Coordinates of C-alpha atoms in Angstrom, one line a residue:
X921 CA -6.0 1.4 -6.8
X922 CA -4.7 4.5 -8.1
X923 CA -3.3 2.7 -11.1
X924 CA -7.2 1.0 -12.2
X925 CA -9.2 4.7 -11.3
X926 CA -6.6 6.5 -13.0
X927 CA -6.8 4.2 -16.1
X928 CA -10.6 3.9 -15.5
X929 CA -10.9 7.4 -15.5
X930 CA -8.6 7.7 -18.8
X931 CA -11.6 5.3 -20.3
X932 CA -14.7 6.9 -19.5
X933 CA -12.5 10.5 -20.9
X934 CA -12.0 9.1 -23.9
X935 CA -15.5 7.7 -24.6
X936 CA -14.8 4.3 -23.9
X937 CA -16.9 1.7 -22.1
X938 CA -15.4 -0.5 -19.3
X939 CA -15.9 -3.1 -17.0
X940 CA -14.2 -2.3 -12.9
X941 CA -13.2 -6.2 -11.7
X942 CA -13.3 -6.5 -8.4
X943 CA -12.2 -10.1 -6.5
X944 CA -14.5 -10.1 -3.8
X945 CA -14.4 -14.1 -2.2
X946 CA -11.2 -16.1 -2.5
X947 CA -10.8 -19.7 -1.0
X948 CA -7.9 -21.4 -1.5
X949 CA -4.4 -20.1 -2.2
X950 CA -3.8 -17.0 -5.1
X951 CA -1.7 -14.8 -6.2
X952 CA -3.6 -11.6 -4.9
X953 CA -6.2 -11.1 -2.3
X954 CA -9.4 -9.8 -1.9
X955 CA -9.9 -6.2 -3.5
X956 CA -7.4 -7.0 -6.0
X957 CA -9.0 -4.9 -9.3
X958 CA -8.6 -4.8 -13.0
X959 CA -10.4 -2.5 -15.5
X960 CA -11.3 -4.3 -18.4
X961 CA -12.8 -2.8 -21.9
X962 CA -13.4 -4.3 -25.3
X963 CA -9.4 -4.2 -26.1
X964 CA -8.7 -6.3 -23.2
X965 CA -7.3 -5.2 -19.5
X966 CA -6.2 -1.9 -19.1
X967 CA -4.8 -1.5 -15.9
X968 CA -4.3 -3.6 -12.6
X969 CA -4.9 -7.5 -12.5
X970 CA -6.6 -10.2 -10.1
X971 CA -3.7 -12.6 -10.6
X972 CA -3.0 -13.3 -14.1
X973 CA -3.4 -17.2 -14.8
X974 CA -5.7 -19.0 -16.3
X975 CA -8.4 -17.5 -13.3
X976 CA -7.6 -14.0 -15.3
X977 CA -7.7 -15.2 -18.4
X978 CA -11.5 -16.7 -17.9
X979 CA -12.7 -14.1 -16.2
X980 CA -11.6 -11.3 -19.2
X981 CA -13.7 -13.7 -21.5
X982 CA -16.3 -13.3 -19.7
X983 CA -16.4 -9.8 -18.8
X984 CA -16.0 -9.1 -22.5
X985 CA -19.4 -10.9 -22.9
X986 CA -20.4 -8.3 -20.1
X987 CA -19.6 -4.9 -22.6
X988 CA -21.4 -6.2 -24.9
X989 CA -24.9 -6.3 -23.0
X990 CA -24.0 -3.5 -20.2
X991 CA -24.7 -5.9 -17.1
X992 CA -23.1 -6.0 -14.4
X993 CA -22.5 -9.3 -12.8
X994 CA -20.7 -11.4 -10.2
X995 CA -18.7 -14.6 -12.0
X996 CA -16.8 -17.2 -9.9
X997 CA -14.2 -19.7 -11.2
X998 CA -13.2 -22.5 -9.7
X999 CA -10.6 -24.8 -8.8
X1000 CA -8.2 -22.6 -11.6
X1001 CA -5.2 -24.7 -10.7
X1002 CA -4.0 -27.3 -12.8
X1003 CA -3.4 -29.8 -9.8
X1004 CA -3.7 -29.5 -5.9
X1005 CA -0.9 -27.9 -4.4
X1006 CA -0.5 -25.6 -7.0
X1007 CA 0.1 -22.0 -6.3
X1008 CA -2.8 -20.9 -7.5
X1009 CA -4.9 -23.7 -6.7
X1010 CA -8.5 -22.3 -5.1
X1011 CA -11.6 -20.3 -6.8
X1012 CA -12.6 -16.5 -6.7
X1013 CA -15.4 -14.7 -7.6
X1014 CA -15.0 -11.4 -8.7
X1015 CA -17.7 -8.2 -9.1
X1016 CA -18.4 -7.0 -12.5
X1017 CA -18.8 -3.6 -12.5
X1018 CA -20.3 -1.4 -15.8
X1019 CA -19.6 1.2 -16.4
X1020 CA -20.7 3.1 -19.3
X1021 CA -19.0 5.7 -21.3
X1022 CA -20.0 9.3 -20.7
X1023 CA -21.5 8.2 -17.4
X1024 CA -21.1 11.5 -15.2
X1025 CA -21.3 9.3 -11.8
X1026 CA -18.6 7.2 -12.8
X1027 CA -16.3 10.0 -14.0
X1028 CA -17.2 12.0 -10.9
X1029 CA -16.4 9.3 -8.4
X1030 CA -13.0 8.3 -10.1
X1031 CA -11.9 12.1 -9.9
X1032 CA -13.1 12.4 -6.4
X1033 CA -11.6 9.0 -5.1
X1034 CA -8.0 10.0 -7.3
X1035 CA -8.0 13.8 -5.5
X1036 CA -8.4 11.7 -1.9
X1037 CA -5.7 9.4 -2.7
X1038 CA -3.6 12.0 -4.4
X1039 CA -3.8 14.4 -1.3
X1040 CA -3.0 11.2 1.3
X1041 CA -6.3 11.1 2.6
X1042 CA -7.9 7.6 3.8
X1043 CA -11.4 6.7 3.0
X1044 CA -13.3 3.6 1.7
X1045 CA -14.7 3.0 -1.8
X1046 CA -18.7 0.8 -1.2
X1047 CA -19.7 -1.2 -4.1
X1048 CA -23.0 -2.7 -4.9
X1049 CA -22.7 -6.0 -6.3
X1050 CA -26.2 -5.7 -7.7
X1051 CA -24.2 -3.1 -9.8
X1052 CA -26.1 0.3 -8.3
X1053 CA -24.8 3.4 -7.8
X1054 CA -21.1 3.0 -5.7
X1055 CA -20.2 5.2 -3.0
X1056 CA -17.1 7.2 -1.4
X1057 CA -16.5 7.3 2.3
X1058 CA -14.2 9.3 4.8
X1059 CA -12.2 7.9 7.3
X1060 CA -14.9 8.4 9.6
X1061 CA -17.0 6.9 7.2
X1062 CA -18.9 9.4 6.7
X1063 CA -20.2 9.6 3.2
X1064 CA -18.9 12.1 1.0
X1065 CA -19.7 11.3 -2.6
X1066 CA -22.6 8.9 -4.1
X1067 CA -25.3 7.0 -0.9
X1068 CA -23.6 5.2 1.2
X1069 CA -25.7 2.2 1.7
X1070 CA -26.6 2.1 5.1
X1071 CA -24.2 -1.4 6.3
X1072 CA -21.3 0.0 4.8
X1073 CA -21.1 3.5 7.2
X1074 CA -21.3 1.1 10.3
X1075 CA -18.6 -1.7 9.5
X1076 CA -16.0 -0.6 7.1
X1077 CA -14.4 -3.9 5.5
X1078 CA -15.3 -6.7 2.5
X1079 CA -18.9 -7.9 4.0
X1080 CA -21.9 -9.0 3.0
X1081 CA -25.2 -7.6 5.0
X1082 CA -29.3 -7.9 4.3
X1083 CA -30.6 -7.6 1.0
X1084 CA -28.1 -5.5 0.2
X1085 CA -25.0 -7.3 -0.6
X1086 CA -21.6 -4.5 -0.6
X1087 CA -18.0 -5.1 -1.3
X1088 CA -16.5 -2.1 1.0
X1089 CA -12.4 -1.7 0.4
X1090 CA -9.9 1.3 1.5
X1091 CA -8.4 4.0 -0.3
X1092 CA -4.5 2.9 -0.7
X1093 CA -3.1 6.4 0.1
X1094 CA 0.3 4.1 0.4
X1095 CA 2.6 3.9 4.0
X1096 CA 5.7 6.5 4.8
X1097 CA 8.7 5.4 4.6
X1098 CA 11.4 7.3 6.3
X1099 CA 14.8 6.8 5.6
X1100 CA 17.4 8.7 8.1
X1101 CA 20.8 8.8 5.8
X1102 CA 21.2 9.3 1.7
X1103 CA 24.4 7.3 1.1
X1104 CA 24.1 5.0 -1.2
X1105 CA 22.3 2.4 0.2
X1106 CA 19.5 5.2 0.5
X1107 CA 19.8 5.9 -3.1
X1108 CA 19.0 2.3 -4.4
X1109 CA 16.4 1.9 -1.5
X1110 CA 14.1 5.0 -2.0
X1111 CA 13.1 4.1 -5.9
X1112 CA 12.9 0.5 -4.5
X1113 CA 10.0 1.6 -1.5
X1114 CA 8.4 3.7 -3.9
X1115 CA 7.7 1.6 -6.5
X1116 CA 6.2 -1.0 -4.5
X1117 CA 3.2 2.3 -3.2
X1118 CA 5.6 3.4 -0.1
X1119 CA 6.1 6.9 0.2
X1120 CA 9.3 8.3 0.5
X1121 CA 10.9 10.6 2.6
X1122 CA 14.4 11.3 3.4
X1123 CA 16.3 12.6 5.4
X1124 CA 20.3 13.8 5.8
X1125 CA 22.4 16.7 7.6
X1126 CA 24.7 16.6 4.7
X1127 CA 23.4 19.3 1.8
X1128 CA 25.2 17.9 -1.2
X1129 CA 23.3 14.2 -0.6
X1130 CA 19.9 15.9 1.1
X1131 CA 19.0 16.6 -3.0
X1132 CA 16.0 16.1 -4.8
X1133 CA 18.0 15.6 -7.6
X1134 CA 19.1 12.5 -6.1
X1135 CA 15.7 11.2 -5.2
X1136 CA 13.0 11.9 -7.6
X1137 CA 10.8 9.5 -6.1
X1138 CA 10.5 10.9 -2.8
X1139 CA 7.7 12.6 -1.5
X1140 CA 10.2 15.1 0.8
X1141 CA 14.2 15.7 0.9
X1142 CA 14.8 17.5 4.1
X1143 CA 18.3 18.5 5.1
X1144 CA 18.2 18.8 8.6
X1145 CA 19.8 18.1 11.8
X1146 CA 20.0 14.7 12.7
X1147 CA 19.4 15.7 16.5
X1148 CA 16.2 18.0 15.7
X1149 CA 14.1 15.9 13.5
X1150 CA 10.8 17.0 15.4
X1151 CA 11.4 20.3 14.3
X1152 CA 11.7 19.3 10.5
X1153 CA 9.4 16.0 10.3
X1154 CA 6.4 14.9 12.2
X1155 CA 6.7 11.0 12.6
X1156 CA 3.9 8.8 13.2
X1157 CA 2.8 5.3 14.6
X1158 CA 2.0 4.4 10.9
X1159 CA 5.4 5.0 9.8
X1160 CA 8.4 2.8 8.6
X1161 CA 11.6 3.8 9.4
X1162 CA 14.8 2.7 8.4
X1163 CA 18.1 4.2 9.7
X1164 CA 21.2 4.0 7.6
X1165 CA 23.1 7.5 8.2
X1166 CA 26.8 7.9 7.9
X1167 CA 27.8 6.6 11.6
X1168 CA 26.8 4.9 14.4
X1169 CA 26.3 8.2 16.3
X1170 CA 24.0 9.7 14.0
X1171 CA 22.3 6.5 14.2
X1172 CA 22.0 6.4 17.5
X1173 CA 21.0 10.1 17.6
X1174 CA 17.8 9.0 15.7
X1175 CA 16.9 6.2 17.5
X1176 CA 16.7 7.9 20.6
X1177 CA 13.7 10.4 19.0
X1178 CA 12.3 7.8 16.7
X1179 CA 12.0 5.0 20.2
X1180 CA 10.1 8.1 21.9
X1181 CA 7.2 6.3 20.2
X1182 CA 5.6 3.1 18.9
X1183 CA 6.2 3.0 15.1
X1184 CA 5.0 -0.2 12.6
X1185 CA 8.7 -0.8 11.4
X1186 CA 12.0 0.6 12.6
X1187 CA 15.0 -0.8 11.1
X1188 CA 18.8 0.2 11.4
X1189 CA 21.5 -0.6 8.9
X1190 CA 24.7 -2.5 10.4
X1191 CA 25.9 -5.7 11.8
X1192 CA 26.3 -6.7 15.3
X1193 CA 29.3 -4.5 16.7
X1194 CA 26.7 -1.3 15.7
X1195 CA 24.1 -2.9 17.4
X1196 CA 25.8 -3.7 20.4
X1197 CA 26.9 0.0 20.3
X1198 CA 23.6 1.2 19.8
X1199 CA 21.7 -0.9 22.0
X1200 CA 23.9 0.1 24.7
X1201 CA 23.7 3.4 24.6
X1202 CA 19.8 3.2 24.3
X1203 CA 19.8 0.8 27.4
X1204 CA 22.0 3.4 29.2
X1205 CA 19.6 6.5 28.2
X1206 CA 16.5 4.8 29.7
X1207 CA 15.0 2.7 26.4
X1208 CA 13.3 -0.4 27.5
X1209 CA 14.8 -3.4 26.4
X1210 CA 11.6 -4.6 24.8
X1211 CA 11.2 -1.4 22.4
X1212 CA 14.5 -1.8 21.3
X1213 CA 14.3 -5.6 20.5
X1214 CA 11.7 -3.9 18.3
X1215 CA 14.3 -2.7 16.0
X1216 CA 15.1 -4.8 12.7
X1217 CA 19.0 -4.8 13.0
X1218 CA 20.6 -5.9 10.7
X1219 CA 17.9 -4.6 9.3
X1220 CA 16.2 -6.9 5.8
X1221 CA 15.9 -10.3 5.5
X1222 CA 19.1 -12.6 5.3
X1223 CA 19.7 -13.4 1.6
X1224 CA 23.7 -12.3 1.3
X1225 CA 22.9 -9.0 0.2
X1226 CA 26.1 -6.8 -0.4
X1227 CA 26.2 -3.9 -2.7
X1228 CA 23.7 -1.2 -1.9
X1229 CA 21.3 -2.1 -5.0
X1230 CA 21.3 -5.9 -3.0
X1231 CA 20.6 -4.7 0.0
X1232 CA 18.1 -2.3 -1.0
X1233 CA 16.0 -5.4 -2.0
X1234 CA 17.3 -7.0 1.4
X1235 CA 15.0 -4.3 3.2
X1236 CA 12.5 -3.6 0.8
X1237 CA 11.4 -7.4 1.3
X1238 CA 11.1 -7.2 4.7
X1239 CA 9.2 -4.1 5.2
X1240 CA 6.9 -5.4 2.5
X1241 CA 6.9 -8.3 4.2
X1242 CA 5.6 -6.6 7.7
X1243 CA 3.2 -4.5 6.0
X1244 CA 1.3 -6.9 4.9
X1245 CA 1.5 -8.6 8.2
X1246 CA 0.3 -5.5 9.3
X1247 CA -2.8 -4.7 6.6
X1248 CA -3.5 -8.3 7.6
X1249 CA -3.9 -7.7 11.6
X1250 CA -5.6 -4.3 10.6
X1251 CA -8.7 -6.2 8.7
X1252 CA -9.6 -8.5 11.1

């Protein structure tokens, strides 16, 4: 989302007319899911994408009819695959958006939405699909840019209500990841997490590894402690965690703050003598068993991953993997 406002926003600035595509109904398998978005303008897509393919391709021709005549519109395809069973066998429809140059709505809201997203803040974007006026909302969903239309405020996910038909999506302010430890299995993982919208933090005892230098795609380096992170960092239940620090004690020394609490992933680096240790000691400090089954150890999925670049991808799947598991449970 921050990639298609951004580049939206880039549009409107530079006196360009564009089109916001917006996938709105899927059936069938595809590549993306609802609220997948594009921006689209007389050169072609910009930014973002609603799953390449022939399904893209058909719907750019006809948004491109759209810039000409400044309508908005709603456009399904169907059955885009070339056979059943293939992968993106199914049929979307997807919101047209206008959204003219110089148009002082459009520019505020894409400024407004970007500052939310660019200060973490959650919220939900409400879009007409009779093309009026959009709307920003809170997380209390409580408007605070554009009219809200009155559905939208009361249930705040894709829906269709009345007369008044509105796509409502979230802000992707992106998950935390927290890794404990900045070896080099840290290193490779921390670029990894954010490019895929995680954001990063890490965390280390050690000074000469605790370095922004070394990780310029983290949100926050702290050097810290391993046995006083609540003093440093304030974890929450939407965070994902990985541990990975120099030894099994330090390990172990996180787990036992971080399993204080319910957390959407917690992973720890190491095979099974580690997690014997490890569980061990938790079991022995009063952790219940079923908290510390929680734990991915060995943490990433299983695909022979050995140098740190390997398992980097190892982990990264997985806690890809879970949050969409997660956004999944989340919606409904």
């Amino acid at each position: 989302m921050k990639e298609v406002f951004a580049a939206l926003l880039e549009q409107l600035c530079a006196g360009n007319d564009a089109l916001l595509a917006t996938l709105v109904v899927q059936t069938g398998s595809g590549p993306r899911g609802l609220g997948a978005q594009m921006v689209l303008t007389r050169a072609g897509r910009v930014a973002g994408t609603i799953g390449g393919g022939t399904a893209e391709r058909e719907m750019t021709r006809f948004g491109r009819t759209l810039l000409d005549s400044g309508q908005s519109a709603v456009h399904t395809c169907g059955r885009h695959g070339e056979r059943p069973g293939a992968s993106c066998f199914g049929e979307i429809t997807v919101h047209f958006q206008a959204v003219p140059a110089g148009d002082p709505s459009w520019t505020a809201l894409a400024g407004a939405l970007l500052e939310r997203i660019g200060q973490r803040r959650g919220g939900w974007l409400a879009l007409r699909l009779d093309g009026g006026a959009p709307a920003l909302l809170d997380g209390e969903e409580q408007c605070v840019f554009g009219q809200a239309p009155e559905s939208a405020a009361a249930l705040c996910r894709p829906f269709a209500a009345g007369n008044e038909h509105v796509f409502v999506l979230p802000l992707e302010v992106g998950e935390r990841a927290v890794i404990f430890g900045a070896g080099h299995c840290a290193q490779a993982l921390a670029p990894l997490l954010a490019s895929v919208g995680f954001r990063v933090t890490v965390y280390d005892d050690r000074p000469e590894l605790a370095a922004a230098a070394l990780f310029p795609q983290a949100e926050r380096v702290i050097c810290a402690p391993f046995d006083r992170i609540g003093e440093h960092l304030a974890l929450a239940r939407e965070d994902y965690i990985v541990a990975m620090s120099s030894t099994h004690d330090s390990d172990l020394c996180v787990l036992r703050q971080v399993l204080k609490a319910e957390h959407v992933y917690t992973g720890m680096l190491g095979g099974g003598p580690k997690r014997a240790f490890v569980s061990g000691k938790l079991l022995e400090g009063g952790v219940p068993q079923a908290w510390i089954d929680h734990v991915h150890t060995p943490v990433g999925l299983s695909i022979g991953a050995v140098t740190p670049a390997e398992i980097a991808v190892s982990i990264a799947a997985e806690m890809v993997m879970v949050r969409a598991q997660h956004r999944g449970a989340a919606r409904g």
